[in-house]
N, C-alpha and C. Protein backbone atom coordinates (compact mmCIF):
# COMPACT_ATOMS: atom_id res chain seq x y z
N UNK A 1 23.00 60.87 45.95
CA UNK A 1 23.73 60.88 44.72
C UNK A 1 24.96 59.98 44.82
N UNK A 2 25.57 59.94 46.05
CA UNK A 2 26.74 59.10 46.24
C UNK A 2 26.40 57.63 46.06
N UNK A 3 25.17 57.24 46.42
CA UNK A 3 24.76 55.85 46.31
C UNK A 3 24.37 55.48 44.88
N UNK A 4 24.07 56.45 44.08
CA UNK A 4 23.64 56.21 42.71
C UNK A 4 24.80 55.77 41.82
N UNK A 5 25.97 56.35 41.99
CA UNK A 5 27.13 56.03 41.13
C UNK A 5 27.55 54.56 41.27
N UNK A 6 27.69 54.01 42.50
CA UNK A 6 28.05 52.59 42.60
C UNK A 6 26.97 51.67 42.00
N UNK A 7 25.71 52.03 42.16
CA UNK A 7 24.62 51.22 41.60
C UNK A 7 24.68 51.20 40.08
N UNK A 8 24.97 52.36 39.48
CA UNK A 8 25.08 52.44 38.01
C UNK A 8 26.27 51.62 37.54
N UNK A 9 27.41 51.75 38.24
CA UNK A 9 28.61 50.99 37.87
C UNK A 9 28.37 49.48 38.01
N UNK A 10 27.72 49.06 39.08
CA UNK A 10 27.42 47.65 39.28
C UNK A 10 26.49 47.12 38.20
N UNK A 11 25.46 47.88 37.87
CA UNK A 11 24.53 47.49 36.80
C UNK A 11 25.24 47.38 35.47
N UNK A 12 26.12 48.33 35.16
CA UNK A 12 26.87 48.30 33.90
C UNK A 12 27.79 47.09 33.85
N UNK A 13 28.41 46.75 34.98
CA UNK A 13 29.31 45.59 35.02
C UNK A 13 28.53 44.29 34.80
N UNK A 14 27.37 44.17 35.45
CA UNK A 14 26.54 42.97 35.27
C UNK A 14 26.06 42.86 33.83
N UNK A 15 25.62 43.96 33.27
CA UNK A 15 25.15 43.98 31.89
C UNK A 15 26.28 43.61 30.92
N UNK A 16 27.47 44.14 31.14
CA UNK A 16 28.61 43.86 30.26
C UNK A 16 29.01 42.40 30.31
N UNK A 17 29.03 41.80 31.51
CA UNK A 17 29.42 40.40 31.62
C UNK A 17 28.34 39.46 31.10
N UNK A 18 27.09 39.83 31.25
CA UNK A 18 26.03 38.95 30.76
C UNK A 18 25.97 38.96 29.24
N UNK A 19 26.22 40.09 28.60
CA UNK A 19 26.21 40.11 27.13
C UNK A 19 27.47 39.48 26.58
N UNK A 20 28.59 39.54 27.31
CA UNK A 20 29.82 38.91 26.84
C UNK A 20 29.68 37.40 26.84
N UNK A 21 28.87 36.87 27.74
CA UNK A 21 28.68 35.43 27.85
C UNK A 21 27.52 34.93 26.99
N UNK A 22 26.78 35.82 26.39
CA UNK A 22 25.61 35.41 25.61
C UNK A 22 26.06 34.59 24.40
N UNK A 23 25.37 33.48 24.19
CA UNK A 23 25.66 32.63 23.03
C UNK A 23 24.48 32.71 22.07
N UNK A 24 24.75 32.61 20.79
CA UNK A 24 23.62 32.64 19.85
C UNK A 24 22.72 31.43 20.08
N UNK A 25 21.45 31.63 19.94
CA UNK A 25 20.50 30.54 20.10
C UNK A 25 20.59 29.60 18.91
N UNK A 26 20.34 28.34 19.19
CA UNK A 26 20.34 27.37 18.10
C UNK A 26 19.16 27.65 17.17
N UNK A 27 19.46 27.73 15.91
CA UNK A 27 18.40 27.98 14.93
C UNK A 27 17.81 26.66 14.48
N UNK A 28 16.54 26.68 14.16
CA UNK A 28 15.89 25.48 13.67
C UNK A 28 16.46 25.13 12.30
N UNK A 29 16.64 23.86 12.08
CA UNK A 29 17.21 23.38 10.83
C UNK A 29 16.12 23.33 9.76
N UNK A 30 16.49 23.65 8.54
CA UNK A 30 15.50 23.56 7.47
C UNK A 30 15.35 22.10 7.05
N UNK A 31 14.18 21.77 6.53
CA UNK A 31 13.86 20.40 6.13
C UNK A 31 14.32 20.14 4.71
N UNK A 32 14.94 18.99 4.49
CA UNK A 32 15.36 18.55 3.16
C UNK A 32 14.74 17.19 2.93
N UNK A 33 13.79 17.10 2.00
CA UNK A 33 13.09 15.84 1.73
C UNK A 33 14.06 14.80 1.17
N UNK A 34 13.92 13.57 1.63
CA UNK A 34 14.73 12.47 1.10
C UNK A 34 13.85 11.42 0.42
N UNK A 35 12.67 11.83 0.02
CA UNK A 35 11.70 10.94 -0.63
C UNK A 35 11.10 11.67 -1.83
N UNK A 36 10.37 10.94 -2.69
CA UNK A 36 9.76 11.63 -3.83
C UNK A 36 8.24 11.46 -3.87
N UNK A 37 7.73 10.23 -3.99
CA UNK A 37 6.28 10.03 -4.09
C UNK A 37 5.83 9.00 -3.06
N UNK A 38 4.80 9.38 -2.28
CA UNK A 38 4.26 8.48 -1.28
C UNK A 38 2.76 8.31 -1.43
N UNK A 39 2.29 7.12 -1.10
CA UNK A 39 0.87 6.79 -1.18
C UNK A 39 0.48 6.05 0.10
N UNK A 40 -0.68 6.42 0.67
CA UNK A 40 -1.09 5.79 1.91
C UNK A 40 -2.53 6.06 2.25
N UNK A 41 -2.82 5.94 3.54
CA UNK A 41 -4.18 6.09 4.06
C UNK A 41 -4.22 7.20 5.10
N UNK A 42 -5.40 7.84 5.22
CA UNK A 42 -5.62 8.83 6.27
C UNK A 42 -6.96 8.55 6.93
N UNK A 43 -7.04 8.85 8.21
CA UNK A 43 -8.27 8.70 8.98
C UNK A 43 -8.64 10.05 9.54
N UNK A 44 -9.92 10.35 9.52
CA UNK A 44 -10.40 11.64 10.02
C UNK A 44 -11.30 12.28 9.01
N UNK A 45 -11.06 13.55 8.76
CA UNK A 45 -11.88 14.29 7.81
C UNK A 45 -10.97 14.87 6.73
N UNK A 46 -10.93 14.22 5.61
CA UNK A 46 -11.61 13.01 5.15
C UNK A 46 -10.86 11.74 5.56
N UNK A 47 -11.52 10.61 5.33
CA UNK A 47 -10.91 9.29 5.53
C UNK A 47 -10.78 8.64 4.16
N UNK A 48 -9.58 8.20 3.82
CA UNK A 48 -9.39 7.59 2.51
C UNK A 48 -7.93 7.54 2.12
N UNK A 49 -7.65 7.77 0.83
CA UNK A 49 -6.31 7.71 0.29
C UNK A 49 -5.59 9.05 0.43
N UNK A 50 -4.30 8.97 0.64
CA UNK A 50 -3.46 10.16 0.73
C UNK A 50 -2.23 9.95 -0.13
N UNK A 51 -1.82 10.99 -0.86
CA UNK A 51 -0.61 10.92 -1.68
C UNK A 51 0.17 12.22 -1.49
N UNK A 52 1.49 12.11 -1.63
CA UNK A 52 2.34 13.29 -1.52
C UNK A 52 3.47 13.16 -2.52
N UNK A 53 3.69 14.25 -3.28
CA UNK A 53 4.76 14.29 -4.27
C UNK A 53 5.64 15.50 -3.98
N UNK A 54 6.92 15.23 -3.67
CA UNK A 54 7.84 16.33 -3.38
C UNK A 54 8.30 16.97 -4.68
N UNK A 55 8.12 18.28 -4.77
CA UNK A 55 8.56 19.06 -5.93
C UNK A 55 10.01 19.50 -5.78
N UNK A 56 10.44 19.68 -4.56
CA UNK A 56 11.79 20.14 -4.26
C UNK A 56 12.17 19.71 -2.86
N UNK A 57 13.21 20.33 -2.32
CA UNK A 57 13.71 19.96 -1.00
C UNK A 57 12.70 20.23 0.11
N UNK A 58 11.89 21.29 -0.02
CA UNK A 58 10.96 21.64 1.06
C UNK A 58 9.56 21.98 0.56
N UNK A 59 9.22 21.63 -0.67
CA UNK A 59 7.87 21.87 -1.20
C UNK A 59 7.30 20.57 -1.74
N UNK A 60 5.97 20.46 -1.68
CA UNK A 60 5.32 19.23 -2.12
C UNK A 60 3.88 19.52 -2.53
N UNK A 61 3.33 18.58 -3.30
CA UNK A 61 1.89 18.56 -3.59
C UNK A 61 1.30 17.43 -2.77
N UNK A 62 0.18 17.70 -2.13
CA UNK A 62 -0.50 16.74 -1.27
C UNK A 62 -1.89 16.50 -1.85
N UNK A 63 -2.28 15.23 -1.96
CA UNK A 63 -3.58 14.87 -2.52
C UNK A 63 -4.34 14.01 -1.53
N UNK A 64 -5.65 14.16 -1.50
CA UNK A 64 -6.50 13.32 -0.67
C UNK A 64 -7.78 12.98 -1.40
N UNK A 65 -8.19 11.73 -1.33
CA UNK A 65 -9.44 11.28 -1.92
C UNK A 65 -10.09 10.35 -0.91
N UNK A 66 -11.28 10.73 -0.45
CA UNK A 66 -11.91 9.91 0.57
C UNK A 66 -13.33 10.31 0.85
N UNK A 67 -13.82 9.82 1.96
CA UNK A 67 -15.19 10.05 2.40
C UNK A 67 -15.16 11.07 3.54
N UNK A 68 -16.08 12.01 3.47
CA UNK A 68 -16.19 13.02 4.52
C UNK A 68 -17.64 13.08 4.95
N UNK A 69 -17.92 12.83 6.23
CA UNK A 69 -19.28 12.82 6.78
C UNK A 69 -19.38 13.85 7.90
N UNK A 70 -20.54 14.48 7.99
CA UNK A 70 -20.82 15.40 9.09
C UNK A 70 -22.19 15.07 9.67
N UNK A 71 -22.28 15.13 10.99
CA UNK A 71 -23.53 14.83 11.69
C UNK A 71 -23.83 15.93 12.70
N UNK A 72 -25.10 16.06 13.03
CA UNK A 72 -25.49 16.81 14.20
C UNK A 72 -25.45 18.31 14.13
N UNK A 73 -25.44 18.90 12.96
CA UNK A 73 -25.56 20.35 12.95
C UNK A 73 -26.96 20.73 12.50
N UNK A 74 -27.21 21.97 12.32
CA UNK A 74 -28.57 22.42 12.02
C UNK A 74 -29.06 21.99 10.65
N UNK A 75 -28.15 21.55 9.78
CA UNK A 75 -28.57 21.13 8.44
C UNK A 75 -28.77 19.62 8.34
N UNK A 76 -28.63 18.87 9.43
CA UNK A 76 -28.85 17.43 9.39
C UNK A 76 -27.56 16.66 9.17
N UNK A 77 -27.69 15.52 8.50
CA UNK A 77 -26.55 14.64 8.26
C UNK A 77 -26.21 14.69 6.78
N UNK A 78 -24.93 14.83 6.48
CA UNK A 78 -24.53 14.78 5.09
C UNK A 78 -23.12 14.22 4.98
N UNK A 79 -22.88 13.53 3.88
CA UNK A 79 -21.58 12.93 3.67
C UNK A 79 -21.42 12.51 2.23
N UNK A 80 -20.18 12.41 1.81
CA UNK A 80 -19.92 12.01 0.44
C UNK A 80 -18.45 12.05 0.10
N UNK A 81 -18.18 12.09 -1.19
CA UNK A 81 -16.83 12.03 -1.73
C UNK A 81 -16.11 13.37 -1.60
N UNK A 82 -14.89 13.33 -1.12
CA UNK A 82 -14.08 14.53 -0.88
C UNK A 82 -12.74 14.36 -1.60
N UNK A 83 -12.34 15.37 -2.39
CA UNK A 83 -11.03 15.39 -3.04
C UNK A 83 -10.36 16.72 -2.71
N UNK A 84 -9.08 16.66 -2.36
CA UNK A 84 -8.33 17.91 -2.16
C UNK A 84 -6.92 17.78 -2.72
N UNK A 85 -6.38 18.94 -3.08
CA UNK A 85 -4.99 19.05 -3.52
C UNK A 85 -4.42 20.32 -2.92
N UNK A 86 -3.26 20.20 -2.27
CA UNK A 86 -2.64 21.34 -1.59
C UNK A 86 -1.18 21.47 -2.01
N UNK A 87 -0.72 22.71 -2.09
CA UNK A 87 0.71 23.00 -2.23
C UNK A 87 1.24 23.19 -0.82
N UNK A 88 2.23 22.39 -0.44
CA UNK A 88 2.77 22.43 0.92
C UNK A 88 4.19 22.97 0.94
N UNK A 89 4.50 23.71 1.99
CA UNK A 89 5.83 24.23 2.23
C UNK A 89 6.26 23.75 3.61
N UNK A 90 7.47 23.21 3.70
CA UNK A 90 8.04 22.70 4.95
C UNK A 90 9.16 23.65 5.37
N UNK A 91 8.85 24.76 6.05
CA UNK A 91 9.86 25.78 6.32
C UNK A 91 10.87 25.43 7.40
N UNK A 92 10.52 24.52 8.30
CA UNK A 92 11.41 24.27 9.43
C UNK A 92 11.27 22.83 9.90
N UNK A 93 12.38 22.30 10.38
CA UNK A 93 12.43 20.97 10.97
C UNK A 93 12.39 21.15 12.48
N UNK A 94 11.35 20.70 13.13
CA UNK A 94 11.23 20.86 14.58
C UNK A 94 12.19 19.96 15.34
N UNK A 95 12.39 18.74 14.81
CA UNK A 95 13.31 17.77 15.41
C UNK A 95 14.06 17.08 14.28
N UNK A 96 15.35 16.89 14.48
CA UNK A 96 16.16 16.18 13.49
C UNK A 96 17.05 15.18 14.22
N UNK A 97 16.77 13.89 14.04
CA UNK A 97 17.56 12.82 14.65
C UNK A 97 17.97 11.86 13.53
N UNK A 98 18.89 10.95 13.80
CA UNK A 98 19.23 9.96 12.77
C UNK A 98 18.03 9.08 12.39
N UNK A 99 17.09 8.89 13.29
CA UNK A 99 15.94 8.03 13.01
C UNK A 99 14.84 8.72 12.21
N UNK A 100 14.58 9.99 12.50
CA UNK A 100 13.48 10.68 11.81
C UNK A 100 13.67 12.19 11.84
N UNK A 101 12.94 12.84 10.94
CA UNK A 101 12.83 14.30 10.90
C UNK A 101 11.39 14.64 11.29
N UNK A 102 11.19 15.80 11.84
CA UNK A 102 9.85 16.24 12.23
C UNK A 102 9.59 17.63 11.64
N UNK A 103 9.27 17.69 10.33
CA UNK A 103 9.04 19.00 9.73
C UNK A 103 7.64 19.53 10.02
N UNK A 104 7.58 20.83 10.24
CA UNK A 104 6.32 21.55 10.31
C UNK A 104 5.99 21.95 8.88
N UNK A 105 4.73 21.82 8.49
CA UNK A 105 4.36 22.24 7.15
C UNK A 105 3.06 23.01 7.17
N UNK A 106 2.88 23.83 6.16
CA UNK A 106 1.60 24.50 5.93
C UNK A 106 1.47 24.75 4.44
N UNK A 107 0.24 25.08 4.02
CA UNK A 107 0.05 25.26 2.59
C UNK A 107 -1.29 25.86 2.25
N UNK A 108 -1.58 25.82 0.96
CA UNK A 108 -2.83 26.34 0.43
C UNK A 108 -3.24 25.43 -0.73
N UNK A 109 -4.54 25.23 -0.86
CA UNK A 109 -5.02 24.36 -1.92
C UNK A 109 -6.51 24.49 -2.11
N UNK A 110 -7.07 23.48 -2.73
CA UNK A 110 -8.50 23.49 -3.00
C UNK A 110 -9.12 22.15 -2.69
N UNK A 111 -10.45 22.17 -2.63
CA UNK A 111 -11.17 20.92 -2.39
C UNK A 111 -12.48 20.91 -3.14
N UNK A 112 -12.91 19.71 -3.47
CA UNK A 112 -14.21 19.45 -4.09
C UNK A 112 -14.90 18.42 -3.22
N UNK A 113 -16.12 18.73 -2.80
CA UNK A 113 -16.87 17.81 -1.93
C UNK A 113 -18.25 17.63 -2.52
N UNK A 114 -18.54 16.43 -2.98
CA UNK A 114 -19.86 16.08 -3.51
C UNK A 114 -20.53 15.19 -2.48
N UNK A 115 -21.64 15.67 -1.92
CA UNK A 115 -22.23 14.91 -0.82
C UNK A 115 -23.74 14.81 -0.94
N UNK A 116 -24.26 13.82 -0.24
CA UNK A 116 -25.70 13.64 -0.10
C UNK A 116 -26.11 14.30 1.20
N UNK A 117 -27.24 14.97 1.16
CA UNK A 117 -27.74 15.73 2.30
C UNK A 117 -29.07 15.12 2.73
N UNK A 118 -29.13 14.63 3.97
CA UNK A 118 -30.37 14.08 4.52
C UNK A 118 -30.87 15.04 5.58
N UNK A 119 -31.86 15.84 5.23
CA UNK A 119 -32.36 16.86 6.14
C UNK A 119 -33.87 16.74 6.22
N UNK A 120 -34.39 16.49 7.41
CA UNK A 120 -35.83 16.35 7.62
C UNK A 120 -36.43 15.32 6.68
N UNK A 121 -35.75 14.17 6.57
CA UNK A 121 -36.19 13.06 5.72
C UNK A 121 -36.27 13.42 4.24
N UNK A 122 -35.58 14.46 3.84
CA UNK A 122 -35.48 14.80 2.42
C UNK A 122 -34.05 14.55 1.97
N UNK A 123 -33.90 14.17 0.72
CA UNK A 123 -32.59 13.87 0.17
C UNK A 123 -32.21 14.91 -0.87
N UNK A 124 -30.97 15.39 -0.80
CA UNK A 124 -30.44 16.31 -1.81
C UNK A 124 -29.01 15.91 -2.13
N UNK A 125 -28.57 16.26 -3.31
CA UNK A 125 -27.18 16.07 -3.71
C UNK A 125 -26.56 17.45 -3.87
N UNK A 126 -25.52 17.76 -3.10
CA UNK A 126 -24.89 19.08 -3.12
C UNK A 126 -23.41 18.93 -3.48
N UNK A 127 -22.86 19.99 -4.03
CA UNK A 127 -21.44 20.04 -4.37
C UNK A 127 -20.84 21.33 -3.81
N UNK A 128 -19.69 21.21 -3.19
CA UNK A 128 -18.97 22.35 -2.63
C UNK A 128 -17.60 22.42 -3.29
N UNK A 129 -17.18 23.63 -3.63
CA UNK A 129 -15.85 23.89 -4.16
C UNK A 129 -15.23 24.97 -3.29
N UNK A 130 -14.06 24.68 -2.72
CA UNK A 130 -13.51 25.64 -1.77
C UNK A 130 -12.01 25.65 -1.68
N UNK A 131 -11.54 26.43 -0.72
CA UNK A 131 -10.12 26.63 -0.46
C UNK A 131 -9.76 25.92 0.84
N UNK A 132 -8.58 25.31 0.87
CA UNK A 132 -8.06 24.63 2.06
C UNK A 132 -6.75 25.28 2.48
N UNK A 133 -6.55 25.41 3.78
CA UNK A 133 -5.28 25.91 4.32
C UNK A 133 -4.81 24.95 5.42
N UNK A 134 -4.02 23.93 5.05
CA UNK A 134 -3.58 22.94 6.03
C UNK A 134 -2.33 23.38 6.79
N UNK A 135 -2.21 22.87 8.02
CA UNK A 135 -1.00 23.00 8.82
C UNK A 135 -0.82 21.67 9.53
N UNK A 136 0.42 21.20 9.61
CA UNK A 136 0.62 19.90 10.23
C UNK A 136 2.08 19.61 10.51
N UNK A 137 2.30 18.41 11.04
CA UNK A 137 3.65 17.91 11.25
C UNK A 137 3.71 16.51 10.65
N UNK A 138 4.90 16.15 10.17
CA UNK A 138 5.11 14.82 9.60
C UNK A 138 6.28 14.16 10.31
N UNK A 139 6.09 12.92 10.72
CA UNK A 139 7.18 12.11 11.26
C UNK A 139 7.80 11.42 10.05
N UNK A 140 8.86 11.99 9.52
CA UNK A 140 9.49 11.53 8.29
C UNK A 140 10.67 10.63 8.65
N UNK A 141 10.46 9.31 8.58
CA UNK A 141 11.48 8.36 9.00
C UNK A 141 12.62 8.30 7.99
N UNK A 142 13.86 8.26 8.47
CA UNK A 142 15.03 8.27 7.60
C UNK A 142 15.46 6.88 7.14
N UNK A 143 15.23 5.86 7.95
CA UNK A 143 15.71 4.52 7.62
C UNK A 143 14.70 3.68 6.85
N UNK A 144 13.44 4.06 6.88
CA UNK A 144 12.39 3.34 6.15
C UNK A 144 11.60 4.35 5.31
N UNK A 145 11.05 3.92 4.17
CA UNK A 145 10.35 4.87 3.29
C UNK A 145 8.91 5.14 3.72
N UNK A 146 8.75 5.65 4.94
CA UNK A 146 7.42 5.88 5.51
C UNK A 146 7.39 7.25 6.18
N UNK A 147 6.23 7.91 6.11
CA UNK A 147 6.00 9.07 6.97
C UNK A 147 4.61 8.95 7.59
N UNK A 148 4.48 9.50 8.78
CA UNK A 148 3.21 9.55 9.51
C UNK A 148 2.93 11.03 9.73
N UNK A 149 1.68 11.45 9.47
CA UNK A 149 1.39 12.88 9.58
C UNK A 149 0.14 13.14 10.40
N UNK A 150 0.09 14.33 10.97
CA UNK A 150 -1.07 14.86 11.69
C UNK A 150 -1.33 16.23 11.09
N UNK A 151 -2.58 16.46 10.68
CA UNK A 151 -2.89 17.69 9.93
C UNK A 151 -4.22 18.28 10.36
N UNK A 152 -4.28 19.60 10.38
CA UNK A 152 -5.51 20.35 10.60
C UNK A 152 -5.62 21.36 9.46
N UNK A 153 -6.81 21.43 8.85
CA UNK A 153 -6.98 22.33 7.70
C UNK A 153 -8.24 23.16 7.86
N UNK A 154 -8.10 24.46 7.65
CA UNK A 154 -9.24 25.35 7.56
C UNK A 154 -9.79 25.24 6.15
N UNK A 155 -11.11 25.03 6.03
CA UNK A 155 -11.76 24.90 4.73
C UNK A 155 -12.81 25.99 4.61
N UNK A 156 -12.76 26.72 3.52
CA UNK A 156 -13.78 27.74 3.23
C UNK A 156 -14.30 27.46 1.83
N UNK A 157 -15.56 27.05 1.75
CA UNK A 157 -16.17 26.78 0.45
C UNK A 157 -16.66 28.07 -0.17
N UNK A 158 -16.32 28.25 -1.41
CA UNK A 158 -16.68 29.47 -2.13
C UNK A 158 -17.90 29.24 -3.01
N UNK A 159 -17.96 28.07 -3.64
CA UNK A 159 -19.08 27.72 -4.50
C UNK A 159 -19.85 26.59 -3.84
N UNK A 160 -21.12 26.82 -3.56
CA UNK A 160 -21.99 25.81 -2.96
C UNK A 160 -23.28 25.80 -3.76
N UNK A 161 -23.68 24.62 -4.26
CA UNK A 161 -24.88 24.58 -5.10
C UNK A 161 -26.16 24.32 -4.30
N UNK A 162 -26.23 24.88 -3.12
CA UNK A 162 -27.39 24.71 -2.25
C UNK A 162 -27.84 26.10 -1.80
N UNK A 163 -29.08 26.43 -2.04
CA UNK A 163 -29.60 27.76 -1.70
C UNK A 163 -29.61 28.01 -0.19
N UNK A 164 -29.60 26.94 0.62
CA UNK A 164 -29.62 27.12 2.07
C UNK A 164 -28.28 27.59 2.62
N UNK A 165 -27.21 27.43 1.85
CA UNK A 165 -25.86 27.77 2.31
C UNK A 165 -25.34 28.94 1.49
N UNK A 166 -24.97 30.02 2.15
CA UNK A 166 -24.29 31.12 1.46
C UNK A 166 -22.81 30.80 1.30
N UNK A 167 -22.32 29.99 2.13
CA UNK A 167 -20.92 29.58 2.15
C UNK A 167 -20.78 28.57 3.26
N UNK A 168 -19.65 27.97 3.37
CA UNK A 168 -19.46 26.92 4.35
C UNK A 168 -18.01 26.97 4.79
N UNK A 169 -17.78 26.99 6.08
CA UNK A 169 -16.41 26.92 6.58
C UNK A 169 -16.34 25.86 7.67
N UNK A 170 -15.19 25.24 7.76
CA UNK A 170 -15.04 24.12 8.67
C UNK A 170 -13.56 23.87 8.91
N UNK A 171 -13.27 23.03 9.89
CA UNK A 171 -11.93 22.53 10.10
C UNK A 171 -11.94 21.05 9.80
N UNK A 172 -10.98 20.58 9.03
CA UNK A 172 -10.78 19.16 8.77
C UNK A 172 -9.52 18.73 9.51
N UNK A 173 -9.56 17.56 10.11
CA UNK A 173 -8.39 17.03 10.78
C UNK A 173 -8.18 15.58 10.38
N UNK A 174 -6.94 15.19 10.15
CA UNK A 174 -6.66 13.81 9.74
C UNK A 174 -5.30 13.37 10.28
N UNK A 175 -5.17 12.06 10.44
CA UNK A 175 -3.91 11.41 10.77
C UNK A 175 -3.69 10.39 9.67
N UNK A 176 -2.46 10.23 9.22
CA UNK A 176 -2.24 9.30 8.13
C UNK A 176 -0.84 8.74 8.09
N UNK A 177 -0.68 7.77 7.20
CA UNK A 177 0.61 7.12 6.97
C UNK A 177 0.77 6.93 5.47
N UNK A 178 2.00 7.15 4.98
CA UNK A 178 2.29 6.98 3.56
C UNK A 178 3.57 6.16 3.38
N UNK A 179 3.56 5.32 2.35
CA UNK A 179 4.74 4.56 1.94
C UNK A 179 5.32 5.23 0.70
N UNK A 180 6.63 5.46 0.68
CA UNK A 180 7.28 6.16 -0.43
C UNK A 180 7.97 5.17 -1.36
N UNK A 181 7.74 5.36 -2.64
CA UNK A 181 8.29 4.48 -3.67
C UNK A 181 9.58 5.04 -4.23
């Protein structure tokens, strides 16, 4: 019991000094857009045109129009025109320097995919209508009107005009660049 009291006092002293020296952690800075409308190109799924329109300091509409192809699954090869529109929210800036900002973004939107299906030497035209949930980062340059982005989106098609598919889910990934006017 005699040895317990000094140990408790020592522990209390260490705890008191460590909390007295504790500093608040640096909080991530929120993103404030300094651009309005951008137009550019994206490569990946889909590959084509990309546009972004900022609605406010940290919200935007994102548009994509391009070609989306898939190969090598059990349904054969199919590809065609892909259009998507997403509402994006930029809740936090991962990096903030005088040269660029690095906002993390995520959102929700929809997509329309009209594609040709080549399966067992048969041709079909199918249309998918679905939901997209993108997440990504943008290298938003401060000195030039350009951003570069990397994005991954979960896609779940709700309406599919093909009896072979009850639904369709996939991940789309793209890298792109946009010039802001």
